[in-house]
mmCIF file of C-alpha atoms in Angstrom:
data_model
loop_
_atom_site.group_PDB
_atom_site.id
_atom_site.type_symbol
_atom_site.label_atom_id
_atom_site.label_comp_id
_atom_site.label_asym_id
_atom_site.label_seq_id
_atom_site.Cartn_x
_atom_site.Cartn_y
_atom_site.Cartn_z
ATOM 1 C CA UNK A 1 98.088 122.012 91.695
ATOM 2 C CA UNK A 2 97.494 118.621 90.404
ATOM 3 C CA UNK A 3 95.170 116.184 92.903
ATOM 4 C CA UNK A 4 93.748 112.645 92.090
ATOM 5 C CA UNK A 5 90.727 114.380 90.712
ATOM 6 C CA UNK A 6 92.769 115.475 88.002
ATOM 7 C CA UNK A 7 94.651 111.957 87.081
ATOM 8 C CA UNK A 8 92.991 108.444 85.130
ATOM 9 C CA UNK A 9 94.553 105.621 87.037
ATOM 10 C CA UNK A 10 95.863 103.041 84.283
ATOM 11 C CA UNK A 11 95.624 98.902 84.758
ATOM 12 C CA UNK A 12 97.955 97.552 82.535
ATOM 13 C CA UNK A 13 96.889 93.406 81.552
ATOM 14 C CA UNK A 14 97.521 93.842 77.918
ATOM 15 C CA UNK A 15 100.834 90.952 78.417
ATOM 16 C CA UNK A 16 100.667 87.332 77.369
ATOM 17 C CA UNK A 17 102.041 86.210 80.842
ATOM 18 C CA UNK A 18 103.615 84.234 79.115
ATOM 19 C CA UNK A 19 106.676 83.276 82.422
ATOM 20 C CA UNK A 20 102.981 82.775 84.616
ATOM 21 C CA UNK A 21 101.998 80.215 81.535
ATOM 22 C CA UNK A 22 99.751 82.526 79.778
ATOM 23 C CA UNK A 23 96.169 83.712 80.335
ATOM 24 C CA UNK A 24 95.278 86.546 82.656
ATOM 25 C CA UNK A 25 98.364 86.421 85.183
ATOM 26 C CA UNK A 26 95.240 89.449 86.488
ATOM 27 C CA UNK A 27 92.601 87.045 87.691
ATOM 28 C CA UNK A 28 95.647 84.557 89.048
ATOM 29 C CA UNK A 29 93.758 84.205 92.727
ATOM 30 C CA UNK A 30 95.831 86.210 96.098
ATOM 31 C CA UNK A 31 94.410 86.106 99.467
ATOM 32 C CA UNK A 32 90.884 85.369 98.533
ATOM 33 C CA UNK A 33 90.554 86.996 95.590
ATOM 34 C CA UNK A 34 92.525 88.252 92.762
ATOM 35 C CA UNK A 35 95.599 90.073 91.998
ATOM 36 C CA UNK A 36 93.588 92.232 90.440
ATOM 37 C CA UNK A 37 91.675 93.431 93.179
ATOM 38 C CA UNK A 38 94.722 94.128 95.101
ATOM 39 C CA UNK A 39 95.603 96.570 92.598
ATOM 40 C CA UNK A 40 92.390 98.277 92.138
ATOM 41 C CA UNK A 41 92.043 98.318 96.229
ATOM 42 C CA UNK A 42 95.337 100.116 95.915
ATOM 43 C CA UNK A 43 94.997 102.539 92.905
ATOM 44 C CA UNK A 44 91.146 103.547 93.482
ATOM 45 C CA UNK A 45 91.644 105.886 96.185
ATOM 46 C CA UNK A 46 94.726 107.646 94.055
ATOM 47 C CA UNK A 47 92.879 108.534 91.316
ATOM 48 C CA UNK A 48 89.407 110.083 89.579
ATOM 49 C CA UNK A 49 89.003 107.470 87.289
ATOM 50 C CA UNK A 50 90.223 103.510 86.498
ATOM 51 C CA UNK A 51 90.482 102.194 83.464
ATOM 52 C CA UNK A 52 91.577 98.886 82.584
ATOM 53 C CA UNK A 53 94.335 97.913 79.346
ATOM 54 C CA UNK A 54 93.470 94.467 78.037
ATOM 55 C CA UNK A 55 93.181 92.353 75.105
ATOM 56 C CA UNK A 56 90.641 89.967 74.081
ATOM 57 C CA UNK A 57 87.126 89.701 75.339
ATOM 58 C CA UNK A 58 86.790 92.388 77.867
ATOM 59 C CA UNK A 59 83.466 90.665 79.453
ATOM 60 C CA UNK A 60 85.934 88.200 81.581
ATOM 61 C CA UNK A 61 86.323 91.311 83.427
ATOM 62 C CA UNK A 62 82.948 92.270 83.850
ATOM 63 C CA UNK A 63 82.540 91.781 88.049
ATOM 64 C CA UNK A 64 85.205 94.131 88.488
ATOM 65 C CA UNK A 65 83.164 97.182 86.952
ATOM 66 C CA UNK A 66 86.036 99.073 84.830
ATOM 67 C CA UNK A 67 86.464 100.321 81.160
ATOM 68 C CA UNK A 68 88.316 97.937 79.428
ATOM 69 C CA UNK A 69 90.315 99.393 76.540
ATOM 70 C CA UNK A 70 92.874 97.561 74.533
ATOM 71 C CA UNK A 71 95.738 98.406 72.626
ATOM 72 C CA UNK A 72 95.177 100.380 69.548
ATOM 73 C CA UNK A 73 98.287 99.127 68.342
ATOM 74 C CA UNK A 74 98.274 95.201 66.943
ATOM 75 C CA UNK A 75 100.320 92.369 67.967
ATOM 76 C CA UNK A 76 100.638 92.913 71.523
ATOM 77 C CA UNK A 77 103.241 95.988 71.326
ATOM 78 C CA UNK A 78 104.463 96.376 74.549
ATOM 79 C CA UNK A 79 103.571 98.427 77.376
ATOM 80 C CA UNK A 80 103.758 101.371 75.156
ATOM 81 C CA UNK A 81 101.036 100.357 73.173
ATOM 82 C CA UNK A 82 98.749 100.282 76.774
ATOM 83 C CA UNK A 83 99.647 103.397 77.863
ATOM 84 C CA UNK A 84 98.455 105.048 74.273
ATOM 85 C CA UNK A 85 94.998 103.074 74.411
ATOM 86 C CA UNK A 86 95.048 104.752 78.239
ATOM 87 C CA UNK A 87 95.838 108.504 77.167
ATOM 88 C CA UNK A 88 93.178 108.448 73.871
ATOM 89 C CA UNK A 89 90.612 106.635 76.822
ATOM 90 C CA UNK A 90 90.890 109.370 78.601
ATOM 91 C CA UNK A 91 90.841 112.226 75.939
ATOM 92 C CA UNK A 92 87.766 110.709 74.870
ATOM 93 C CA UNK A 93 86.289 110.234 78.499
ATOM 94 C CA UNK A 94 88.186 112.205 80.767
ATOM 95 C CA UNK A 95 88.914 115.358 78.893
ATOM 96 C CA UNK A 96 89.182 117.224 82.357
ATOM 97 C CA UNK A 97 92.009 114.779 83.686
ATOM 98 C CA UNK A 98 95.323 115.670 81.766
ATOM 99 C CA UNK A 99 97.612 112.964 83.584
ATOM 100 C CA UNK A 100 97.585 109.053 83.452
ATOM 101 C CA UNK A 101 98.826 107.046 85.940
ATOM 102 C CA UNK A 102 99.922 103.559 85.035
ATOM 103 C CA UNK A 103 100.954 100.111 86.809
ATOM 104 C CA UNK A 104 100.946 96.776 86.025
ATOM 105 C CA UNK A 105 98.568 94.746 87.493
ATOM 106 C CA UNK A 106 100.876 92.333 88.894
ATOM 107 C CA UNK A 107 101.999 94.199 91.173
ATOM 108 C CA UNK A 108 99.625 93.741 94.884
ATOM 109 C CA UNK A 109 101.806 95.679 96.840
ATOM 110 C CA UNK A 110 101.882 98.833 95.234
ATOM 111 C CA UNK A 111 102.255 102.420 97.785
ATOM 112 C CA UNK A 112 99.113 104.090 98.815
ATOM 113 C CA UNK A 113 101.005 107.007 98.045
ATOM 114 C CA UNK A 114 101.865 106.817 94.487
ATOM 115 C CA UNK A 115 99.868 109.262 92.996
ATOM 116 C CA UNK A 116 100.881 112.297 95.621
ATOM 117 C CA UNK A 117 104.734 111.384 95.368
ATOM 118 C CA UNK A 118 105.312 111.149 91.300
ATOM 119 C CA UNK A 119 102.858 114.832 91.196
ATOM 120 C CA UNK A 120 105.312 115.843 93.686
ATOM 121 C CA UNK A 121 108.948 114.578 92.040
ATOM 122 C CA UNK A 122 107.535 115.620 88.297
ATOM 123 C CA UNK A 123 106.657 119.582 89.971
ATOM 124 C CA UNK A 124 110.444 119.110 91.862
ATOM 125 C CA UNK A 125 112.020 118.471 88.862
ATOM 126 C CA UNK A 126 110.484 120.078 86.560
ATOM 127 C CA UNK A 127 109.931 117.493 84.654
ATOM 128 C CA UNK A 128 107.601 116.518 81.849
ATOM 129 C CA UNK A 129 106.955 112.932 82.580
ATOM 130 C CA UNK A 130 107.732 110.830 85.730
ATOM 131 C CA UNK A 131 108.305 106.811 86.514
ATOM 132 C CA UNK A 132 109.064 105.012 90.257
ATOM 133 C CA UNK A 133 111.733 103.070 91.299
ATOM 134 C CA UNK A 134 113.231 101.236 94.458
ATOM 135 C CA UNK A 135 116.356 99.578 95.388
ATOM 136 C CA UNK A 136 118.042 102.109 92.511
ATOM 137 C CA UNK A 137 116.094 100.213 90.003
ATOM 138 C CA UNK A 138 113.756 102.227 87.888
ATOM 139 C CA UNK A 139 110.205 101.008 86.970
ATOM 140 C CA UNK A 140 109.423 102.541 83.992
ATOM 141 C CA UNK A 141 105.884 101.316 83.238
ATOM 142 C CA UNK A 142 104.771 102.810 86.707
ATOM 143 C CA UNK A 143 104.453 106.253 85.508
ATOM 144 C CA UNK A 144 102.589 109.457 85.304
ATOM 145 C CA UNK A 145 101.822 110.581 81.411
ATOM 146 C CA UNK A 146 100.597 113.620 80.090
ATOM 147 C CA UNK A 147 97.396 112.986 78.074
ATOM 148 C CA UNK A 148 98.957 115.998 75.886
ATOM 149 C CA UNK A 149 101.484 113.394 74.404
ATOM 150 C CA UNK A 150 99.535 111.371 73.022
ATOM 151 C CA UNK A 151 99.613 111.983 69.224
ATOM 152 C CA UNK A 152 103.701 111.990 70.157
ATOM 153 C CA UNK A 153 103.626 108.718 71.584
ATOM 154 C CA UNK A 154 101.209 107.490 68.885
ATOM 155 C CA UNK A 155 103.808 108.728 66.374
ATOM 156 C CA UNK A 156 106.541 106.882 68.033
ATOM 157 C CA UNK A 157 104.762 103.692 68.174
ATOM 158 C CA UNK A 158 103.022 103.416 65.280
ATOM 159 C CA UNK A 159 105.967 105.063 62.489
ATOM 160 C CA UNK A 160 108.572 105.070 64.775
ATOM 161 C CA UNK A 161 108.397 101.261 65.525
ATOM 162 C CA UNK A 162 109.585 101.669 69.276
ATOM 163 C CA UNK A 163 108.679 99.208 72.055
ATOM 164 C CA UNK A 164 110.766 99.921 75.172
ATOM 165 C CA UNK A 165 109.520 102.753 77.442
ATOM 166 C CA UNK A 166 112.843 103.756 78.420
ATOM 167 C CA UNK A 167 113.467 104.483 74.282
ATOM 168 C CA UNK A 168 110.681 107.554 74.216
ATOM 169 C CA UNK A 169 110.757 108.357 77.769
ATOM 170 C CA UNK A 170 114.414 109.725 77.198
ATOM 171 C CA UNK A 171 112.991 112.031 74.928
ATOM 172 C CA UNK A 172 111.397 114.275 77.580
ATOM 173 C CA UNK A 173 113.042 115.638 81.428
ATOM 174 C CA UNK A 174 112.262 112.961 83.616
ATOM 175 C CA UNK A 175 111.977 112.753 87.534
ATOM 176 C CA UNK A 176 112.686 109.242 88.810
ATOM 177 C CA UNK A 177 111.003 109.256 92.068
ATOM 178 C CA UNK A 178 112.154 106.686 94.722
ATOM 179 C CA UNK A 179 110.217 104.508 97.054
ATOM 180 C CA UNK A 180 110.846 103.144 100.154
ATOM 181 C CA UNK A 181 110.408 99.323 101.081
ATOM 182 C CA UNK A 182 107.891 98.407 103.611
ATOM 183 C CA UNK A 183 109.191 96.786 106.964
ATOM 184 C CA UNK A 184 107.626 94.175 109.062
ATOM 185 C CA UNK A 185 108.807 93.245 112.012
ATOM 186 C CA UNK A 186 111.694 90.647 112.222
ATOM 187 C CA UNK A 187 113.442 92.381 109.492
ATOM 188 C CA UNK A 188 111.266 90.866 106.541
ATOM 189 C CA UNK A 189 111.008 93.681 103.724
ATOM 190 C CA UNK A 190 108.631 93.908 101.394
ATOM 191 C CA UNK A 191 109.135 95.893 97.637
ATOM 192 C CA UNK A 192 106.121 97.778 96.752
ATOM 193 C CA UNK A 193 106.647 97.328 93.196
ATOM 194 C CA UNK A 194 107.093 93.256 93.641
ATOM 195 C CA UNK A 195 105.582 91.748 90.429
ATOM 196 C CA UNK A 196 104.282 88.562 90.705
ATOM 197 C CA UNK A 197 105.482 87.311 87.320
ATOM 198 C CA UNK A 198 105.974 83.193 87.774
ATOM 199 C CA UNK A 199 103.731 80.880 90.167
ATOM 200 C CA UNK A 200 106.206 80.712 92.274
ATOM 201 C CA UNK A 201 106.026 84.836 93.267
ATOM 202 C CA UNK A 202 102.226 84.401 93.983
ATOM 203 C CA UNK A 203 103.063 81.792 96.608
ATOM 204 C CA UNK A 204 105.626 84.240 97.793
ATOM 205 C CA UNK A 205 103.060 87.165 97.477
ATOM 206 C CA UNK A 206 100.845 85.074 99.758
ATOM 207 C CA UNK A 207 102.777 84.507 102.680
ATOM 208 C CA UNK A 208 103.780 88.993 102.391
ATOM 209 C CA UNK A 209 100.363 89.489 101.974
ATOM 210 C CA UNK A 210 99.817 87.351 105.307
ATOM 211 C CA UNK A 211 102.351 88.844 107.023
ATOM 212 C CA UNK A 212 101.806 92.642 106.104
ATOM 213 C CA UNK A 213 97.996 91.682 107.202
ATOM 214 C CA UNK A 214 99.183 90.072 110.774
ATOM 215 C CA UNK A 215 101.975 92.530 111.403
ATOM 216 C CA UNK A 216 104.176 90.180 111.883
#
């Protein structure tokens, strides 16, 4: 039986943010403090270990007290590319945790859950790898990975050329596991994988965040 002390929770900030007008869309401020420490409030309980996918100098993220790791692969290769520096991270560190977790880390809203319900749909399904989705819309870079594919991913990356996750994720069974939305009162829902991608979402993400906070 899987548990969290058997998964490395993956941060992915390896993006140019480029719709949030570049720089680190991660350190973009929410409620006091960042959108980054939404995340990590919400994936730290989930998981044994964090780790953090990022390019550039990783002491801008020093106060937040997480391996930073970035992509093996050069010239910012897509999500992909973050999820292989993530698996070799934890081969290297982790060799007792054979699952990664990943999310992005614009994401603030993101179930407390996670972890427990894509173990549970990959075991229901019998699947290989998992990703979330709500509102029938799948969310493929929130997903559970076995470390065990790594040298299969790296192939695919690397030779292969491929960039979209959906491309090698069809590869493999795969249990899409559905989430809920969360309801406040007066009928306002919120999506827990809402990505705050423009300026206009964090203002947006501010007033939720408000709201889920009041009750209201």
């Amino acid at each position: 039986m899987t548990s969290q002390t058997d998964i490395v929770g993956l941060l992915l900030a390896g993006g140019l943010a480029r719709r949030m007008g570049g720089g680190d869309k991660a350190l973009r401020p929410l409620g006091g403090c960042t959108l980054l420490d939404h995340v990590v409030g919400r994936r730290r309980p989930q998981v044994d270990a964090l780790v953090l996918n990022a390019n550039g100098d990783p002491a801008r993220f020093a106060g937040f007290g997480l391996p930073v790791v970035a992509d093996s692969v050069a010239d910012f290769a897509g999500p992909l590319a973050g999820i292989l520096a993530g698996m070799d991270w934890a081969a290297a560190n982790r060799p007792d945790c054979p699952l990664v977790l990943s999310a992005p880390t614009d994401a603030p809203f993101l179930p407390v859950d996670l972890a427990a319900r894509l173990v549970a749909g990959t075991t229901e399904a019998g699947a290989v790898l998992a990703c979330a989705a709500s509102h029938a819309q799948p969310h493929p870079v929130v997903g559970l990975w076995p470390v065990a594919l790594r040298e299969e991913l790296r192939r695919a990356v690397v030779v292969e050329g491929i960039r979209k996750v959906d491309a090698w994720t069809e590869r493999y069974r795969l249990a899409t596991v559905a989430f809920p939305d969360w309801g406040l009162p007066g009928g306002t829902v919120i999506d827990p994988f809402f990505n705050a991608n423009r300026p206009d979402d964090l203002d947006l993400a501010a007033s939720l965040l408000g709201r889920l906070e009041r009750g209201t």
